[in-house]
Short mmCIF file of C-alpha atoms in Angstrom, two decimals:
data_model
loop_
_atom_site.label_atom_id
_atom_site.label_comp_id
_atom_site.label_asym_id
_atom_site.label_seq_id
_atom_site.Cartn_x
_atom_site.Cartn_y
_atom_site.Cartn_z
CA UNK A 1423 0.00 0.00 0.00
CA UNK A 1424 2.75 2.47 0.97
CA UNK A 1425 4.81 1.50 -2.07
CA UNK A 1426 1.80 1.87 -4.36
CA UNK A 1427 1.30 5.41 -3.04
CA UNK A 1428 4.98 6.20 -3.80
CA UNK A 1429 6.09 6.71 -0.21
CA UNK A 1430 9.87 6.72 0.18
CA UNK A 1431 11.67 3.60 1.53
CA UNK A 1432 12.58 5.57 4.66
CA UNK A 1433 8.95 6.55 5.31
CA UNK A 1434 7.79 2.97 4.75
CA UNK A 1435 10.40 1.70 7.19
CA UNK A 1436 9.42 4.29 9.82
CA UNK A 1437 5.67 3.63 9.50
CA UNK A 1438 6.10 -0.13 9.88
CA UNK A 1439 8.38 0.31 12.88
CA UNK A 1440 5.97 2.70 14.63
CA UNK A 1441 3.04 0.31 14.20
CA UNK A 1442 5.09 -2.57 15.60
CA UNK A 1443 5.91 -0.49 18.67
CA UNK A 1444 2.25 0.48 19.11
CA UNK A 1445 1.02 -3.12 18.84
CA UNK A 1446 3.74 -4.31 21.25
CA UNK A 1447 2.69 -1.68 23.79
CA UNK A 1448 -0.98 -2.71 23.49
CA UNK A 1449 -0.22 -6.42 23.22
CA UNK A 1450 -3.47 -7.22 25.05
CA UNK A 1451 -5.51 -5.64 22.25
CA UNK A 1452 -6.17 -6.80 18.71
CA UNK A 1453 -5.23 -4.15 16.11
CA UNK A 1454 -8.87 -3.72 15.11
CA UNK A 1455 -9.77 -2.96 18.74
CA UNK A 1456 -7.33 -0.05 19.07
CA UNK A 1457 -9.03 3.36 19.16
CA UNK A 1458 -7.93 6.97 19.58
CA UNK A 1459 -7.62 6.86 23.37
CA UNK A 1460 -5.22 3.91 23.08
CA UNK A 1461 -3.03 5.78 20.61
CA UNK A 1462 -3.06 8.90 22.79
CA UNK A 1463 -2.16 6.78 25.83
CA UNK A 1464 0.78 5.29 23.90
CA UNK A 1465 2.02 8.72 22.77
CA UNK A 1466 1.74 10.03 26.34
CA UNK A 1467 3.70 6.98 27.50
CA UNK A 1468 6.63 7.49 25.13
CA UNK A 1469 6.74 11.21 25.96
CA UNK A 1470 6.79 10.54 29.71
CA UNK A 1471 8.99 7.44 29.79
CA UNK A 1472 11.34 8.10 26.87
CA UNK A 1473 11.28 11.89 26.60
CA UNK A 1474 10.51 11.89 22.87
CA UNK A 1475 9.88 15.21 21.15
CA UNK A 1476 7.31 16.71 18.83
CA UNK A 1477 8.79 15.13 15.70
CA UNK A 1478 8.48 11.61 17.11
CA UNK A 1479 4.88 12.20 18.26
CA UNK A 1480 4.01 13.46 14.79
CA UNK A 1481 5.57 10.39 13.20
CA UNK A 1482 3.58 8.03 15.44
CA UNK A 1483 0.34 9.89 14.75
CA UNK A 1484 1.00 9.91 10.99
CA UNK A 1485 1.76 6.18 10.98
CA UNK A 1486 -1.45 5.44 12.89
CA UNK A 1487 -3.49 7.72 10.64
CA UNK A 1488 -2.26 5.89 7.54
CA UNK A 1489 -2.71 2.40 8.98
CA UNK A 1490 -6.21 2.95 10.34
CA UNK A 1491 -7.33 4.80 7.24
CA UNK A 1492 -5.93 2.64 4.45
CA UNK A 1493 -4.99 -0.76 5.94
CA UNK A 1494 -7.50 -1.35 8.71
CA UNK A 1495 -10.15 1.36 8.25
CA UNK A 1496 -11.44 2.83 11.50
CA UNK A 1497 -13.42 6.04 12.12
CA UNK A 1498 -12.03 6.52 15.61
CA UNK A 1499 -8.35 7.26 15.02
CA UNK A 1500 -6.76 10.54 16.10
CA UNK A 1501 -5.78 12.73 13.12
CA UNK A 1502 -2.03 13.26 12.71
CA UNK A 1503 -2.52 17.05 12.69
CA UNK A 1504 -3.30 16.84 16.43
CA UNK A 1505 0.43 16.27 16.82
CA UNK A 1506 2.04 18.78 14.41
CA UNK A 1507 5.59 18.14 13.23
CA UNK A 1508 6.84 21.38 14.74
CA UNK A 1509 5.79 24.63 16.27
CA UNK A 1510 4.34 27.22 13.93
CA UNK A 1511 7.39 29.44 13.93
CA UNK A 1512 8.57 31.25 10.84
CA UNK A 1513 11.56 29.75 8.99
CA UNK A 1514 14.86 31.56 8.61
CA UNK A 1515 15.50 33.39 5.35
CA UNK A 1516 18.72 34.74 3.85
CA UNK A 1517 18.58 38.29 2.60
CA UNK A 1518 20.05 38.92 -0.86
CA UNK A 1519 23.35 40.25 0.47
CA UNK A 1520 23.79 37.08 2.53
CA UNK A 1521 23.11 34.92 -0.52
CA UNK A 1522 25.74 36.87 -2.50
CA UNK A 1523 28.21 36.54 0.36
CA UNK A 1524 27.55 32.81 0.68
CA UNK A 1525 28.15 32.17 -3.02
CA UNK A 1526 31.24 34.41 -3.11
CA UNK A 1527 33.17 32.34 -0.54
CA UNK A 1528 32.80 29.08 -2.51
CA UNK A 1529 35.73 28.18 -4.75
CA UNK A 1530 34.62 24.60 -5.45
CA UNK A 1531 32.61 24.73 -8.71
CA UNK A 1532 30.38 21.78 -7.86
CA UNK A 1533 29.54 23.13 -4.41
CA UNK A 1534 28.89 26.60 -5.79
CA UNK A 1535 26.51 25.21 -8.39
CA UNK A 1536 24.57 23.14 -5.85
CA UNK A 1537 24.12 26.11 -3.51
CA UNK A 1538 23.29 28.48 -6.39
CA UNK A 1539 20.68 26.06 -7.71
CA UNK A 1540 19.08 25.67 -4.28
CA UNK A 1541 18.51 29.41 -4.27
CA UNK A 1542 17.80 29.72 -8.00
CA UNK A 1543 15.30 26.86 -8.31
CA UNK A 1544 13.79 26.31 -4.85
CA UNK A 1545 14.51 22.57 -4.91
CA UNK A 1546 14.26 20.38 -1.82
CA UNK A 1547 17.31 18.46 -0.61
CA UNK A 1548 16.26 15.09 -2.09
CA UNK A 1549 15.24 16.77 -5.33
CA UNK A 1550 18.68 18.34 -5.68
CA UNK A 1551 20.48 15.08 -4.93
CA UNK A 1552 18.39 13.22 -7.52
CA UNK A 1553 18.45 15.92 -10.20
CA UNK A 1554 19.22 14.30 -13.55
CA UNK A 1555 20.94 15.80 -16.57
CA UNK A 1556 17.90 14.99 -18.71
CA UNK A 1557 15.76 17.12 -16.37
CA UNK A 1558 17.61 20.29 -17.38
CA UNK A 1559 16.04 22.22 -20.26
CA UNK A 1560 18.51 25.00 -21.05
CA UNK A 1561 16.46 26.29 -24.00
CA UNK A 1562 13.27 26.80 -22.00
CA UNK A 1563 15.23 27.77 -18.86
CA UNK A 1564 13.40 25.27 -16.72
CA UNK A 1565 14.05 22.20 -14.59
CA UNK A 1566 11.78 19.18 -14.41
CA UNK A 1567 11.44 18.03 -10.81
CA UNK A 1568 10.35 14.61 -9.57
CA UNK A 1569 8.94 15.75 -6.25
CA UNK A 1570 7.37 14.03 -3.27
CA UNK A 1571 5.46 10.85 -4.15
CA UNK A 1572 6.60 11.08 -7.77
CA UNK A 1573 4.66 14.27 -8.42
CA UNK A 1574 6.25 16.10 -11.37
CA UNK A 1575 6.54 19.86 -11.68
CA UNK A 1576 8.70 22.46 -13.42
CA UNK A 1577 10.68 25.24 -11.84
CA UNK A 1578 12.95 28.05 -13.05
CA UNK A 1579 16.48 27.49 -14.36
CA UNK A 1580 18.60 30.62 -13.76
CA UNK A 1581 20.08 31.85 -17.05
CA UNK A 1582 23.20 33.15 -15.32
CA UNK A 1583 24.15 29.65 -14.14
CA UNK A 1584 24.27 28.08 -17.60
CA UNK A 1585 27.94 28.89 -18.28
CA UNK A 1586 29.04 27.40 -14.96
CA UNK A 1587 26.82 24.35 -15.52
CA UNK A 1588 28.35 23.72 -18.94
CA UNK A 1589 31.85 24.17 -17.55
CA UNK A 1590 31.05 21.74 -14.73
CA UNK A 1591 29.64 19.20 -17.19
CA UNK A 1592 32.78 19.35 -19.34
CA UNK A 1593 35.04 18.88 -16.32
CA UNK A 1594 33.09 16.26 -14.36
CA UNK A 1595 31.32 14.41 -17.20
CA UNK A 1596 28.44 13.15 -15.02
CA UNK A 1597 26.53 10.21 -16.48
CA UNK A 1598 22.94 10.32 -15.23
CA UNK A 1599 22.73 12.53 -12.16
CA UNK A 1600 23.95 16.09 -12.44
CA UNK A 1601 25.70 15.90 -9.08
CA UNK A 1602 27.28 12.50 -8.62
CA UNK A 1603 28.68 11.13 -5.39
CA UNK A 1604 31.94 9.25 -4.99
CA UNK A 1605 30.54 6.36 -7.04
CA UNK A 1606 30.26 7.17 -10.73
CA UNK A 1607 26.67 7.13 -11.93
CA UNK A 1608 25.22 7.42 -8.42
CA UNK A 1609 23.74 10.62 -6.93
CA UNK A 1610 25.51 12.64 -4.28
CA UNK A 1611 24.33 11.73 -0.78
CA UNK A 1612 22.15 14.28 0.97
CA UNK A 1613 24.41 14.12 4.04
CA UNK A 1614 27.35 15.26 1.91
CA UNK A 1615 25.33 18.20 0.62
CA UNK A 1616 24.19 19.14 4.12
CA UNK A 1617 27.78 18.98 5.34
CA UNK A 1618 29.33 21.34 2.81
CA UNK A 1619 26.38 23.75 2.88
CA UNK A 1620 26.81 24.03 6.64
CA UNK A 1621 30.54 24.61 6.20
CA UNK A 1622 29.96 27.62 3.96
CA UNK A 1623 27.14 28.97 6.13
CA UNK A 1624 29.53 28.83 9.09
CA UNK A 1625 32.22 30.50 7.02
CA UNK A 1626 30.07 33.63 6.59
CA UNK A 1627 29.25 33.76 10.30
CA UNK A 1628 25.77 32.20 10.29
CA UNK A 1629 26.59 28.77 11.71
CA UNK A 1630 24.39 27.51 14.53
CA UNK A 1631 21.55 29.88 13.63
CA UNK A 1632 19.16 27.44 11.91
CA UNK A 1633 20.47 28.29 8.44
CA UNK A 1634 20.67 25.30 6.09
CA UNK A 1635 20.18 24.22 2.49
CA UNK A 1636 16.42 24.44 3.05
CA UNK A 1637 16.87 28.10 4.03
CA UNK A 1638 17.83 28.74 0.40
CA UNK A 1639 14.48 27.26 -0.70
CA UNK A 1640 12.69 29.55 1.76
CA UNK A 1641 14.71 32.48 0.42
CA UNK A 1642 13.82 31.57 -3.19
CA UNK A 1643 10.11 31.77 -2.36
CA UNK A 1644 10.34 34.90 -0.22
CA UNK A 1645 12.40 36.84 -2.74
CA UNK A 1646 10.01 35.89 -5.55
CA UNK A 1647 7.17 37.30 -3.47
CA UNK A 1648 9.23 40.44 -2.90
CA UNK A 1649 9.59 40.72 -6.68
CA UNK A 1650 5.82 40.61 -7.14
CA UNK A 1651 5.33 36.98 -8.22
CA UNK A 1652 1.88 35.78 -7.15
CA UNK A 1653 1.51 33.20 -4.38
CA UNK A 1654 -0.17 30.58 -6.61
CA UNK A 1655 2.75 30.58 -9.06
CA UNK A 1656 5.17 30.13 -6.16
CA UNK A 1657 3.05 27.25 -4.85
CA UNK A 1658 3.48 25.45 -8.18
CA UNK A 1659 7.22 26.17 -8.35
CA UNK A 1660 7.73 24.76 -4.85
CA UNK A 1661 5.52 21.73 -5.40
CA UNK A 1662 3.23 22.39 -2.44
CA UNK A 1663 -0.03 20.45 -2.34
CA UNK A 1664 -1.79 23.06 -0.24
CA UNK A 1665 -1.71 26.83 -0.67
CA UNK A 1666 -1.68 27.22 3.14
CA UNK A 1667 1.86 25.82 3.16
CA UNK A 1668 2.97 28.54 0.75
CA UNK A 1669 1.15 31.29 2.63
CA UNK A 1670 3.83 31.29 5.35
CA UNK A 1671 6.10 33.20 2.96
CA UNK A 1672 3.73 36.14 3.07
CA UNK A 1673 4.93 36.67 6.64
CA UNK A 1674 8.56 36.64 5.53
CA UNK A 1675 8.47 39.28 2.82
CA UNK A 1676 11.21 41.81 3.46
CA UNK A 1677 10.72 44.60 0.93
CA UNK A 1678 7.00 44.87 1.61
CA UNK A 1679 7.56 45.22 5.36
CA UNK A 1680 10.22 47.86 4.80
CA UNK A 1681 7.85 50.18 2.94
CA UNK A 1682 4.68 49.63 4.96
CA UNK A 1683 2.79 52.86 5.50
CA UNK A 1684 -0.23 53.28 7.74
CA UNK A 1685 -3.35 54.16 5.74
CA UNK A 1686 -3.68 57.17 8.05
CA UNK A 1687 -0.29 58.48 6.91
CA UNK A 1688 -1.31 58.12 3.28
CA UNK A 1689 -4.25 60.50 3.65
CA UNK A 1690 -3.66 63.69 1.73
CA UNK A 1691 -5.40 65.80 4.37
CA UNK A 1692 -4.72 64.27 7.74
CA UNK A 1693 -5.24 67.39 9.78
CA UNK A 1694 -1.70 68.71 9.58
#
């Protein structure tokens, strides 16, 4: 079922493991007899006894939601949104000067291209790692993206990166994936990407401040909004299923906040 719905191997592994733990905890109950209060009791148990955090609670709730919706249908299961993945705090965003500074300290061509493409395309980490040469359309200036659950979309290819991309291709001669790992023909590992991105972020004095490769994706969206691109277009570029996910970037706009004027101050005759 999970495979048919194009869930990743990691997600499948996690869901199966969480359900095994739940059934072991409620070993006196048959799976079909488990209801919401039993799941809540289990989540409260792992929080109290094992000190697990919000992310773990969300994973358990998601696993239960899937199992009792698709595998063993039940109307009494707690929705996963009752245990959100994280607090509703706004993500970090680089300003344009920080992006320029970040790119300027990178001498490694491959690393510079990866980081530039994160900012220039808005790709997720896994999407960048699995980006294929055949997905690059240099004539239409777009990138085909195989997103979450095999959902295809297109995003922007920055014109100013084409020369560096061609130079990189001539030097590295990648076979299938644009950014190969140590094994020829295999994609670069996401951990490797995370590692060097963090190195450069630290180099410009932003280490330990929640800046990461994903911050470049947030910056891509926020700066497009600043430039006047509409929210629905940005939703499609990012591959969001729900517009509410994209709406968070409205709170991050920098140029709009800088020029905000009270409607009272805009009155021609305000009594002065």
